[in-house]
CSV table of C-alpha atoms and ligand atoms in Angstrom, one decimal:
chain,number,residue,atom,x,y,z
A,1,MET,CA,32.2,16.0,16.7
A,2,ASN,CA,31.8,12.2,16.3
A,3,PRO,CA,34.2,11.2,13.5
A,4,ILE,CA,31.3,9.4,11.8
A,5,SER,CA,29.8,12.8,11.1
A,6,LYS,CA,32.8,14.2,9.2
A,7,PRO,CA,31.4,13.7,5.7
A,8,ASP,CA,28.3,15.7,6.6
A,9,PHE,CA,30.4,18.9,6.5
A,10,THR,CA,32.1,18.3,3.1
A,11,PRO,CA,32.4,21.7,1.3
A,12,VAL,CA,29.8,22.0,-1.5
A,13,PRO,CA,32.2,22.3,-4.5
A,14,GLU,CA,34.0,19.1,-3.2
A,15,LEU,CA,30.7,17.4,-2.7
A,16,ARG,CA,29.5,18.2,-6.3
A,17,LYS,CA,32.8,17.0,-7.7
A,18,MET,CA,32.6,13.8,-5.8
A,19,GLN,CA,29.0,13.2,-6.9
A,20,LEU,CA,29.9,13.7,-10.6
A,21,GLU,CA,32.9,11.3,-10.3
A,22,LYS,CA,30.8,8.6,-8.6
A,23,LEU,CA,28.1,9.0,-11.3
A,24,GLN,CA,30.6,8.8,-14.1
A,25,LYS,CA,31.6,5.4,-12.7
A,26,LEU,CA,28.1,4.2,-11.9
A,27,ILE,CA,26.3,5.0,-15.2
A,28,PRO,CA,28.7,2.9,-17.4
A,29,TYR,CA,28.6,0.1,-14.9
A,30,GLU,CA,24.8,0.0,-14.9
A,31,TYR,CA,24.8,0.3,-18.7
A,32,GLU,CA,27.1,-2.7,-19.0
A,33,HIS,CA,25.3,-4.9,-16.4
A,34,VAL,CA,21.6,-4.1,-16.5
A,35,ALA,CA,19.8,-4.8,-19.8
A,36,LEU,CA,16.7,-2.8,-19.0
A,37,PHE,CA,18.8,0.4,-18.3
A,38,ARG,CA,20.8,-0.2,-21.5
A,39,ARG,CA,17.7,-0.6,-23.6
A,40,ARG,CA,16.1,2.5,-22.2
A,41,CYS,CA,19.2,4.6,-22.7
A,42,ASP,CA,19.4,3.3,-26.3
A,43,GLU,CA,15.8,4.1,-26.9
A,44,LYS,CA,16.4,7.7,-25.6
A,45,GLY,CA,19.6,7.9,-27.7
A,46,VAL,CA,21.7,8.7,-24.6
A,47,LYS,CA,25.1,7.1,-23.9
A,48,PRO,CA,27.1,6.9,-20.6
A,49,ARG,CA,29.7,9.3,-22.0
A,50,ASP,CA,27.0,12.0,-22.3
A,51,LEU,CA,27.2,12.5,-18.5
A,52,VAL,CA,29.6,15.5,-18.4
A,53,THR,CA,28.0,17.6,-15.7
A,54,LEU,CA,25.6,16.7,-12.9
A,55,ALA,CA,22.8,18.4,-14.8
A,56,ASP,CA,23.3,15.8,-17.6
A,57,LEU,CA,21.8,13.2,-15.3
A,58,ALA,CA,18.4,14.5,-16.4
A,59,LYS,CA,19.0,13.0,-19.8
A,60,PHE,CA,18.9,9.5,-18.4
A,61,PRO,CA,15.8,7.3,-18.0
A,62,PHE,CA,13.9,6.9,-14.7
A,63,MET,CA,13.3,3.8,-12.8
A,64,LYS,CA,10.1,2.9,-11.0
A,65,LYS,CA,8.7,0.4,-8.6
A,66,THR,CA,6.9,-1.3,-11.5
A,67,ASP,CA,10.3,-2.0,-13.1
A,68,LEU,CA,11.4,-3.8,-9.9
A,69,ARG,CA,8.2,-5.8,-10.0
A,70,ASP,CA,8.5,-6.6,-13.7
A,71,GLU,CA,12.1,-7.6,-13.3
A,72,TYR,CA,11.5,-9.6,-10.1
A,73,PRO,CA,13.6,-11.0,-8.6
A,74,LEU,CA,17.0,-10.3,-10.0
A,75,GLY,CA,16.5,-8.4,-13.3
A,76,LEU,CA,18.0,-5.1,-12.0
A,77,THR,CA,20.8,-6.7,-10.0
A,78,ALA,CA,24.1,-5.6,-11.5
A,79,ALA,CA,26.6,-7.5,-9.3
A,80,PRO,CA,27.3,-11.3,-9.7
A,81,MET,CA,25.7,-13.5,-7.0
A,82,ARG,CA,29.1,-14.2,-5.4
A,83,ASP,CA,29.3,-10.5,-4.4
A,84,ILE,CA,25.8,-10.4,-3.0
A,85,VAL,CA,25.6,-10.9,0.8
A,86,ARG,CA,22.0,-9.9,1.6
A,87,PHE,CA,18.4,-9.7,0.2
A,88,HIS,CA,15.7,-7.3,1.3
A,89,CYS,CA,12.2,-7.3,0.0
A,90,SER,CA,9.7,-4.5,0.3
A,91,SER,CA,6.2,-5.2,1.4
A,92,GLY,CA,4.4,-4.8,-1.9
A,93,THR,CA,0.8,-4.9,-0.8
A,94,THR,CA,-0.4,-6.5,-4.0
A,95,GLY,CA,1.3,-9.2,-6.2
A,96,LYS,CA,5.0,-9.8,-6.2
A,97,PRO,CA,7.3,-8.0,-3.7
A,98,ILE,CA,10.3,-6.2,-4.9
A,99,CYS,CA,13.7,-7.6,-4.2
A,100,ILE,CA,16.9,-5.7,-3.6
A,101,PRO,CA,20.2,-7.7,-3.3
A,102,SER,CA,23.1,-5.9,-1.7
A,103,THR,CA,26.8,-6.3,-1.7
A,104,GLN,CA,28.9,-5.9,1.5
A,105,GLY,CA,29.9,-2.4,0.3
A,106,ASP,CA,26.2,-1.5,-0.1
A,107,LEU,CA,25.4,-2.6,3.4
A,108,ASP,CA,28.4,-0.6,4.7
A,109,ILE,CA,27.1,2.6,3.1
A,110,TRP,CA,23.6,2.0,4.5
A,111,SER,CA,25.0,1.4,8.1
A,112,GLU,CA,27.1,4.5,7.8
A,113,GLY,CA,24.0,6.5,6.7
A,114,ALA,CA,22.0,5.2,9.7
A,115,ALA,CA,25.0,5.8,12.1
A,116,ARG,CA,25.4,9.4,10.8
A,117,CYS,CA,21.7,10.0,11.5
A,118,LEU,CA,22.0,8.7,15.1
A,119,ALA,CA,25.1,10.8,15.7
A,120,MET,CA,23.3,13.8,14.4
A,121,TYR,CA,20.5,13.3,16.8
A,122,GLY,CA,23.0,13.4,19.7
A,123,ILE,CA,23.2,9.7,20.3
A,124,THR,CA,26.6,8.3,21.3
A,125,GLN,CA,28.2,5.1,22.2
A,126,ASP,CA,27.0,5.6,25.8
A,127,ASP,CA,23.5,5.0,24.7
A,128,VAL,CA,21.5,1.8,24.9
A,129,VAL,CA,19.4,1.4,21.8
A,130,GLN,CA,16.2,-0.7,21.6
A,131,VAL,CA,15.3,-1.6,18.0
A,132,SER,CA,11.6,-2.3,17.9
A,133,TYR,CA,11.3,-2.1,14.1
A,134,GLY,CA,10.6,-5.4,12.5
A,135,TYR,CA,13.6,-7.5,11.6
A,136,GLY,CA,13.6,-9.6,8.4
A,137,LEU,CA,12.9,-8.7,4.8
A,138,PHE,CA,11.7,-5.3,6.0
A,139,THR,CA,14.7,-2.9,6.2
A,140,GLY,CA,13.7,-1.1,9.4
A,141,GLY,CA,15.1,-3.5,12.0
A,142,LEU,CA,18.5,-4.4,10.5
A,143,GLY,CA,19.0,-0.8,9.3
A,144,ALA,CA,18.7,0.7,12.7
A,145,HIS,CA,20.5,-2.2,14.3
A,146,TYR,CA,23.7,-2.0,12.1
A,147,GLY,CA,23.6,1.8,12.3
A,148,ALA,CA,23.6,1.8,16.1
A,149,GLU,CA,26.3,-0.9,16.3
A,150,ARG,CA,28.4,1.1,13.9
A,151,LEU,CA,28.2,4.0,16.2
A,152,GLY,CA,29.2,1.8,19.1
A,153,CYS,CA,25.9,1.8,21.0
A,154,ALA,CA,24.6,-1.1,23.0
A,155,VAL,CA,21.8,-2.6,20.9
A,156,LEU,CA,18.8,-4.4,22.2
A,157,PRO,CA,17.2,-6.1,19.2
A,158,THR,CA,13.7,-6.7,20.5
A,159,GLY,CA,12.0,-6.4,17.0
A,160,ALA,CA,8.3,-5.5,16.9
A,161,GLY,CA,5.6,-7.0,19.1
A,162,ASN,CA,5.5,-8.5,22.6
A,163,THR,CA,5.0,-5.0,23.9
A,164,GLU,CA,4.8,-5.7,27.6
A,165,LYS,CA,8.2,-7.5,27.5
A,166,GLN,CA,9.6,-4.6,25.5
A,167,ILE,CA,8.7,-2.2,28.3
A,168,MET,CA,10.1,-4.5,31.0
A,169,LEU,CA,13.4,-4.8,29.1
A,170,MET,CA,13.5,-1.1,28.4
A,171,GLN,CA,13.4,-0.4,32.2
A,172,ASP,CA,15.7,-3.2,33.2
A,173,LEU,CA,18.5,-2.4,30.7
A,174,GLY,CA,18.3,1.4,31.0
A,175,VAL,CA,17.3,1.9,27.4
A,176,THR,CA,17.9,5.5,26.3
A,177,VAL,CA,16.9,5.3,22.6
A,178,ILE,CA,14.0,3.6,21.0
A,179,CYS,CA,13.8,3.0,17.2
A,180,CYS,CA,10.3,2.1,15.8
A,181,THR,CA,7.5,3.4,13.7
A,182,PRO,CA,5.8,6.4,15.3
A,183,SER,CA,2.5,4.5,15.3
A,184,TYR,CA,4.1,1.6,17.2
A,185,PHE,CA,5.6,4.0,19.8
A,186,LEU,CA,2.1,5.4,20.4
A,187,HIS,CA,0.9,1.8,21.1
A,188,LEU,CA,3.9,1.2,23.4
A,189,ALA,CA,2.9,4.4,25.3
A,190,THR,CA,-0.6,3.1,25.8
A,191,VAL,CA,0.5,-0.2,27.0
A,192,ALA,CA,3.1,1.4,29.3
A,193,GLU,CA,0.3,3.5,30.8
A,194,LYS,CA,-1.8,0.4,31.4
A,195,MET,CA,1.2,-1.2,33.2
A,196,GLY,CA,1.6,1.9,35.3
A,197,VAL,CA,4.9,2.7,33.7
A,198,ASP,CA,5.7,6.4,33.3
A,199,PHE,CA,8.4,7.0,30.7
A,200,ARG,CA,9.7,10.1,32.5
A,201,ARG,CA,9.8,8.5,36.0
A,202,ASP,CA,10.4,4.8,35.3
A,203,THR,CA,12.7,4.7,32.3
A,204,LYS,CA,15.9,6.5,31.0
A,205,LEU,CA,14.4,7.0,27.5
A,206,LYS,CA,15.6,10.2,25.9
A,207,HIS,CA,15.4,9.7,22.1
A,208,GLY,CA,13.0,8.2,19.7
A,209,VAL,CA,14.1,7.4,16.1
A,210,PHE,CA,11.0,7.3,14.1
A,211,GLY,CA,10.3,6.6,10.5
A,212,ALA,CA,9.0,4.1,7.8
A,213,GLU,CA,5.7,5.9,7.6
A,214,PRO,CA,4.5,9.5,7.3
A,215,TRP,CA,3.8,11.2,10.6
A,216,THR,CA,2.7,14.8,11.1
A,217,ASP,CA,4.3,17.5,13.2
A,218,GLU,CA,1.2,17.3,15.4
A,219,ILE,CA,1.8,13.6,16.1
A,220,ARG,CA,5.5,14.5,16.8
A,221,THR,CA,4.4,17.0,19.4
A,222,ARG,CA,2.0,14.6,21.0
A,223,ILE,CA,4.7,11.9,21.3
A,224,GLU,CA,7.1,14.4,22.9
A,225,GLN,CA,4.4,15.5,25.3
A,226,ILE,CA,3.3,12.1,26.5
A,227,SER,CA,6.8,10.6,26.9
A,228,GLY,CA,9.2,13.5,27.5
A,229,ILE,CA,11.6,12.2,24.8
A,230,THR,CA,12.9,14.0,21.7
A,231,ALA,CA,11.3,12.5,18.5
A,232,HIS,CA,13.7,12.4,15.6
A,233,ASP,CA,12.8,11.7,12.0
A,234,ILE,CA,14.7,9.1,9.9
A,235,TYR,CA,13.9,8.4,6.3
A,236,GLY,CA,14.7,5.7,3.9
A,237,LEU,CA,13.3,3.1,1.5
A,238,THR,CA,14.3,-0.4,0.6
A,239,GLU,CA,15.1,0.4,-3.0
A,240,ILE,CA,17.7,3.0,-2.0
A,241,ALA,CA,19.0,1.3,1.1
A,242,GLY,CA,16.7,1.4,4.1
A,243,PRO,CA,16.3,3.9,7.0
A,244,GLY,CA,19.3,6.2,7.1
A,245,VAL,CA,19.1,7.9,3.7
A,246,ALA,CA,18.2,11.2,5.5
A,247,GLY,CA,17.5,12.4,9.0
A,248,ASN,CA,16.7,15.7,10.8
A,249,CYS,CA,19.3,17.7,12.6
A,250,PRO,CA,18.4,19.7,15.7
A,251,TYR,CA,18.1,22.9,13.7
A,252,CYS,CA,16.3,22.1,10.5
A,253,HIS,CA,12.7,21.5,9.9
A,254,GLY,CA,13.4,18.8,7.4
A,255,LEU,CA,16.0,16.1,6.8
A,256,HIS,CA,19.6,16.3,5.7
A,257,ILE,CA,20.1,13.8,2.8
A,258,TRP,CA,23.4,11.9,2.8
A,259,GLU,CA,23.9,13.1,-0.7
A,260,ASP,CA,27.5,11.8,-0.9
A,261,HIS,CA,25.8,8.4,-1.4
A,262,PHE,CA,22.2,9.2,-2.4
A,263,TYR,CA,21.8,11.9,-5.0
A,264,PRO,CA,18.4,13.6,-4.9
A,265,GLU,CA,16.3,15.3,-7.6
A,266,ILE,CA,12.8,16.7,-7.4
A,267,ILE,CA,10.7,16.3,-10.5
A,268,ASP,CA,7.3,17.4,-11.7
A,269,PRO,CA,5.4,14.0,-11.6
A,270,ASP,CA,3.3,15.0,-14.7
A,271,THR,CA,5.9,16.5,-17.0
A,272,LEU,CA,8.9,14.6,-15.5
A,273,GLU,CA,11.0,17.8,-15.7
A,274,VAL,CA,13.6,18.4,-13.0
A,275,LEU,CA,12.4,21.2,-10.7
A,276,PRO,CA,14.8,23.7,-9.1
A,277,ASP,CA,15.6,23.5,-5.4
A,278,GLY,CA,12.8,25.2,-3.4
A,279,GLU,CA,10.0,23.7,-5.4
A,280,GLN,CA,7.8,20.8,-4.3
A,281,GLY,CA,7.4,17.6,-6.4
A,282,GLU,CA,8.3,13.9,-6.4
A,283,LEU,CA,11.5,12.9,-4.8
A,284,VAL,CA,13.9,10.9,-7.1
A,285,PHE,CA,17.1,9.2,-5.9
A,286,THR,CA,20.2,7.9,-7.5
A,287,THR,CA,22.4,5.6,-5.4
A,288,LEU,CA,25.9,6.9,-6.2
A,289,ASP,CA,27.9,4.0,-5.0
A,290,ARG,CA,25.8,1.0,-4.4
A,291,PHE,CA,26.7,-1.7,-6.9
A,292,GLY,CA,24.4,-4.7,-6.0
A,293,THR,CA,21.2,-3.2,-7.3
A,294,PRO,CA,22.0,0.4,-8.3
A,295,MET,CA,19.0,2.7,-8.7
A,296,ILE,CA,19.3,5.4,-11.2
A,297,ARG,CA,16.8,8.2,-11.0
A,298,TYR,CA,14.4,6.1,-8.9
A,299,ARG,CA,11.0,7.7,-8.5
A,300,THR,CA,10.1,7.3,-4.9
A,301,ARG,CA,6.5,8.6,-5.2
A,302,ASP,CA,7.2,10.6,-2.0
A,303,ILE,CA,6.3,14.2,-2.2
A,304,SER,CA,9.0,16.7,-0.9
A,305,ARG,CA,11.1,19.7,-1.7
A,306,LEU,CA,14.8,20.4,-1.5
A,307,GLN,CA,15.2,23.4,0.7
A,308,THR,CA,17.4,26.3,-0.3
A,309,GLY,CA,19.8,28.1,2.0
A,310,GLU,CA,22.3,26.9,4.6
A,311,CYS,CA,21.4,25.0,7.8
A,312,PRO,CA,22.7,26.6,11.0
A,313,CYS,CA,24.2,23.2,12.0
A,314,GLY,CA,26.8,23.7,9.2
A,315,ARG,CA,26.1,20.5,7.4
A,316,THR,CA,26.4,21.0,3.7
A,317,MET,CA,24.1,18.1,2.6
A,318,ARG,CA,20.8,19.4,1.3
A,319,VAL,CA,17.7,19.3,3.5
A,320,MET,CA,14.4,17.9,2.2
A,321,ASP,CA,11.0,18.6,3.6
A,322,ARG,CA,9.6,16.0,5.9
A,323,ILE,CA,7.4,13.5,3.9
A,324,HIS,CA,3.8,14.0,4.6
A,325,ALA,CA,2.4,12.4,1.5
A,326,ARG,CA,3.1,9.8,-1.2
A,327,SER,CA,1.7,10.6,-4.5
A,328,ASP,CA,-0.1,7.2,-4.4
A,329,ASP,CA,-1.8,7.8,-1.1
A,330,MET,CA,-3.7,10.8,-2.2
A,331,LEU,CA,-7.4,10.0,-1.9
A,332,ILE,CA,-10.0,11.5,-4.2
A,333,ILE,CA,-13.2,11.9,-2.3
A,334,HIS,CA,-16.2,13.5,-3.9
A,335,GLY,CA,-13.8,14.9,-6.4
A,336,VAL,CA,-11.6,16.6,-3.7
A,337,ASN,CA,-7.9,15.6,-3.3
A,338,VAL,CA,-7.3,14.6,0.3
A,339,PHE,CA,-4.1,13.3,1.9
A,340,PRO,CA,-4.4,11.3,5.1
A,341,SER,CA,-1.8,13.5,6.8
A,342,GLN,CA,-4.1,16.5,6.4
A,343,ILE,CA,-6.8,14.7,8.3
A,344,GLU,CA,-4.3,13.6,11.0
A,345,ALA,CA,-3.2,17.3,11.5
A,346,CYS,CA,-6.8,18.4,11.9
A,347,LEU,CA,-7.6,15.6,14.4
A,348,MET,CA,-4.5,16.4,16.5
A,349,LYS,CA,-5.8,20.0,17.0
A,350,VAL,CA,-8.6,18.6,19.2
A,351,PRO,CA,-6.9,17.7,22.5
A,352,GLU,CA,-9.5,15.0,23.4
A,353,ALA,CA,-8.8,13.1,20.2
A,354,ALA,CA,-6.3,10.3,20.8
A,355,PRO,CA,-3.6,9.8,18.1
A,356,HIS,CA,-5.4,6.8,16.8
A,357,TYR,CA,-7.9,7.1,13.9
A,358,GLN,CA,-8.9,5.3,10.7
A,359,ILE,CA,-10.4,6.6,7.5
A,360,LEU,CA,-13.1,4.4,6.0
A,361,LEU,CA,-14.3,4.7,2.4
A,362,SER,CA,-17.1,2.8,0.8
A,363,SER,CA,-19.6,3.3,-1.9
A,364,THR,CA,-23.3,2.8,-2.6
A,365,ASP,CA,-24.8,2.8,-6.0
A,366,THR,CA,-24.9,6.5,-6.2
A,367,MET,CA,-22.2,8.0,-3.9
A,368,ASP,CA,-19.0,7.5,-1.9
A,369,LEU,CA,-19.3,7.3,1.9
A,370,PHE,CA,-16.5,8.9,3.9
A,371,GLU,CA,-16.2,8.1,7.6
A,372,ILE,CA,-13.5,8.8,10.1
A,373,GLN,CA,-13.3,6.8,13.3
A,374,VAL,CA,-11.5,8.6,16.0
A,375,GLU,CA,-10.5,7.2,19.3
A,376,ILE,CA,-10.9,9.6,22.2
A,377,THR,CA,-8.7,9.9,25.3
A,378,ALA,CA,-9.6,8.0,28.5
A,379,GLU,CA,-10.3,11.4,30.2
A,380,ALA,CA,-12.8,12.4,27.5
A,381,PHE,CA,-14.6,9.0,27.4
A,382,SER,CA,-17.9,9.3,29.3
A,383,ASP,CA,-21.6,8.6,29.3
A,384,ASP,CA,-22.4,12.3,28.9
A,385,MET,CA,-24.0,12.2,25.4
A,386,ARG,CA,-24.1,16.0,25.1
A,387,ALA,CA,-20.4,16.3,25.8
A,388,LEU,CA,-19.7,13.6,23.3
A,389,GLU,CA,-21.9,15.3,20.7
A,390,GLY,CA,-20.1,18.6,21.3
A,391,LEU,CA,-16.7,16.8,20.9
A,392,ARG,CA,-17.9,15.1,17.7
A,393,ARG,CA,-18.9,18.5,16.2
A,394,ARG,CA,-15.6,20.0,17.1
A,395,VAL,CA,-13.8,17.2,15.3
A,396,LEU,CA,-16.0,17.6,12.3
A,397,ASP,CA,-15.5,21.3,12.2
A,398,ALA,CA,-11.7,20.8,12.4
A,399,VAL,CA,-11.7,18.4,9.5
A,400,LYS,CA,-14.3,20.5,7.5
A,401,SER,CA,-12.3,23.7,7.8
A,402,VAL,CA,-9.3,22.2,6.2
A,403,VAL,CA,-10.5,19.5,3.9
A,404,GLY,CA,-13.8,21.1,2.9
A,405,LEU,CA,-15.8,17.9,3.2
A,406,SER,CA,-18.1,16.7,5.9
A,407,PRO,CA,-17.3,13.1,6.7
A,408,LYS,CA,-19.2,11.0,9.1
A,409,ILE,CA,-17.3,11.3,12.4
A,410,THR,CA,-17.6,8.3,14.7
A,411,LEU,CA,-16.0,8.6,18.2
A,412,VAL,CA,-14.8,5.3,19.5
A,413,ALA,CA,-13.6,4.1,22.9
A,414,PRO,CA,-9.9,4.3,23.9
A,415,GLY,CA,-8.0,1.2,22.7
A,416,SER,CA,-10.7,0.1,20.2
A,417,LEU,CA,-9.0,0.7,16.9
A,418,PRO,CA,-6.4,-1.8,15.5
A,419,ARG,CA,-2.8,-1.2,16.5
A,420,SER,CA,0.2,-2.0,14.4
A,421,GLU,CA,3.6,-3.4,15.1
A,422,GLY,CA,5.0,-2.0,11.9
A,423,LYS,CA,3.6,0.4,9.4
A,424,ILE,CA,0.0,1.4,10.3
A,425,LYS,CA,-2.8,1.2,7.8
A,426,ARG,CA,-4.8,4.4,8.2
A,427,VAL,CA,-7.1,4.1,5.2
A,428,ILE,CA,-9.5,1.3,4.4
A,429,ASP,CA,-10.8,2.0,0.9
A,430,ASN,CA,-13.6,-0.4,0.0
A,431,ARG,CA,-15.0,1.8,-2.8
A,432,ARG,CA,-15.7,0.1,-6.1
A,433,LYS,CA,-12.9,0.8,-8.4
B,501,ADP,P1,7.0,0.1,1.0
B,501,ADP,O1,7.3,1.0,-0.2
B,501,ADP,O2,6.5,-1.2,0.7
B,501,ADP,O3,6.3,0.8,2.1
B,501,ADP,P2,9.6,0.6,2.5
B,501,ADP,O4,9.6,-0.1,3.8
B,501,ADP,O5,10.8,0.5,1.7
B,501,ADP,O6,8.5,-0.1,1.6
B,501,ADP,O7,9.1,2.0,2.7
B,501,ADP,C1,9.6,3.2,2.2
B,501,ADP,C2,8.6,4.3,2.2
B,501,ADP,O8,8.2,4.5,3.6
B,501,ADP,C3,9.2,5.6,1.7
B,501,ADP,O9,9.1,5.7,0.3
B,501,ADP,C4,8.2,6.6,2.4
B,501,ADP,O10,7.0,6.7,1.7
B,501,ADP,C5,7.9,5.9,3.8
B,501,ADP,N1,8.8,6.5,4.8
B,501,ADP,C6,10.0,6.0,5.2
B,501,ADP,N2,10.5,6.8,6.2
B,501,ADP,C7,9.7,7.8,6.3
B,501,ADP,C8,9.6,9.0,7.1
B,501,ADP,N3,10.6,9.3,8.0
B,501,ADP,N4,8.6,9.9,6.9
B,501,ADP,C9,7.6,9.6,6.1
B,501,ADP,N5,7.6,8.5,5.3
B,501,ADP,C10,8.6,7.6,5.4
B,502,ZN,ZN1,21.3,20.9,9.9
């Protein structure tokens, strides 16, 4: 076992004790240094000394993304500026971004989390790791970079974009691991095909470390089939650290959370009650030992479940379900709740549908219009209108059988939908609000 993985196997009683001890240090620290937290605790009539068992955490207030926006840039920062060594900001599609200042200790925990994920995937210091996540304010690039370096891998920091050069470097330097968004990997694969590069034949690529956006099991299978690599899932968010909060082991259908640093809860998003392990709800994290911008009971909006039972790998850290949906990406179309991931799973059941699609929503005076544009594979692309109509009907039936709605299905030529270097935008919602 790589020594970096040792904490993954901490006996559960020891782990719970450690979590409680860390919380009993963190909560008074936050109460002392962050006015918003102190005010909310006072309003609820709860004091740091009320944290006697782990279950008592439920007495404390939640934090939300809007708090980070309202307190932008530094209102939730607990450490003095002399201890801060890095800022990250999350995209924030509208208005102000959110800003997370970190101390060196915070960054060390994050790198360790990312390194533990890579080690769990079977990556070692013999590997050459290409980081094609974006570098900069976004946490993807630097998170994967420091994780891989911590493990002792050779890192190739290409960042996102300049795809043909990336493929050349991948071949020339014998890259064995690629880290990027799953949607960018699909784009890389298309460009490689155009260049006549076959991942199996012409590269040493073995592992893909994919995250930053939801991706279905069906896309995962597609990726593995077209490239011959093993596709691993890595999860994280800027507010809690970045990629490396959780990752999948070879045995579990989910992701082990590094809960010696990131304490998980699942809540009912309506009642805000904590749900028992095994039930699905909104994922909430407390950063147990990050002191730059601690997050206490941070509501991620990601929908998941903490699995019960032991994982055959022997890791004691709890496993969460893969994230297929965020509570805020649920679409309501003609009164029906639809998640983009459901549509993706339907499309991927049709072999001639390429893994590139876009959901378009608009409205007329009287109704919502729901269209899905689906790229088809080069093999299926032809002038045979009857064959195309048959394919269109099969795509429609696949969507209708699961979603219960009949969107307009438009088949489009290979390569015609926009590609992304980072997180892909699958839904264009132009409906009147
Ligand atoms: P933003 O909230 O602006 O997208 P982040 O870059 O911090 O900023 O993104 C974190 C979010 O990305 C997570 O809350 C989650 O919704 C999504 N995400 C990250 N990793 C994964 C993953 N492996 N699977 C599914 N979704 C993921
Ligand atoms: Zn496991």
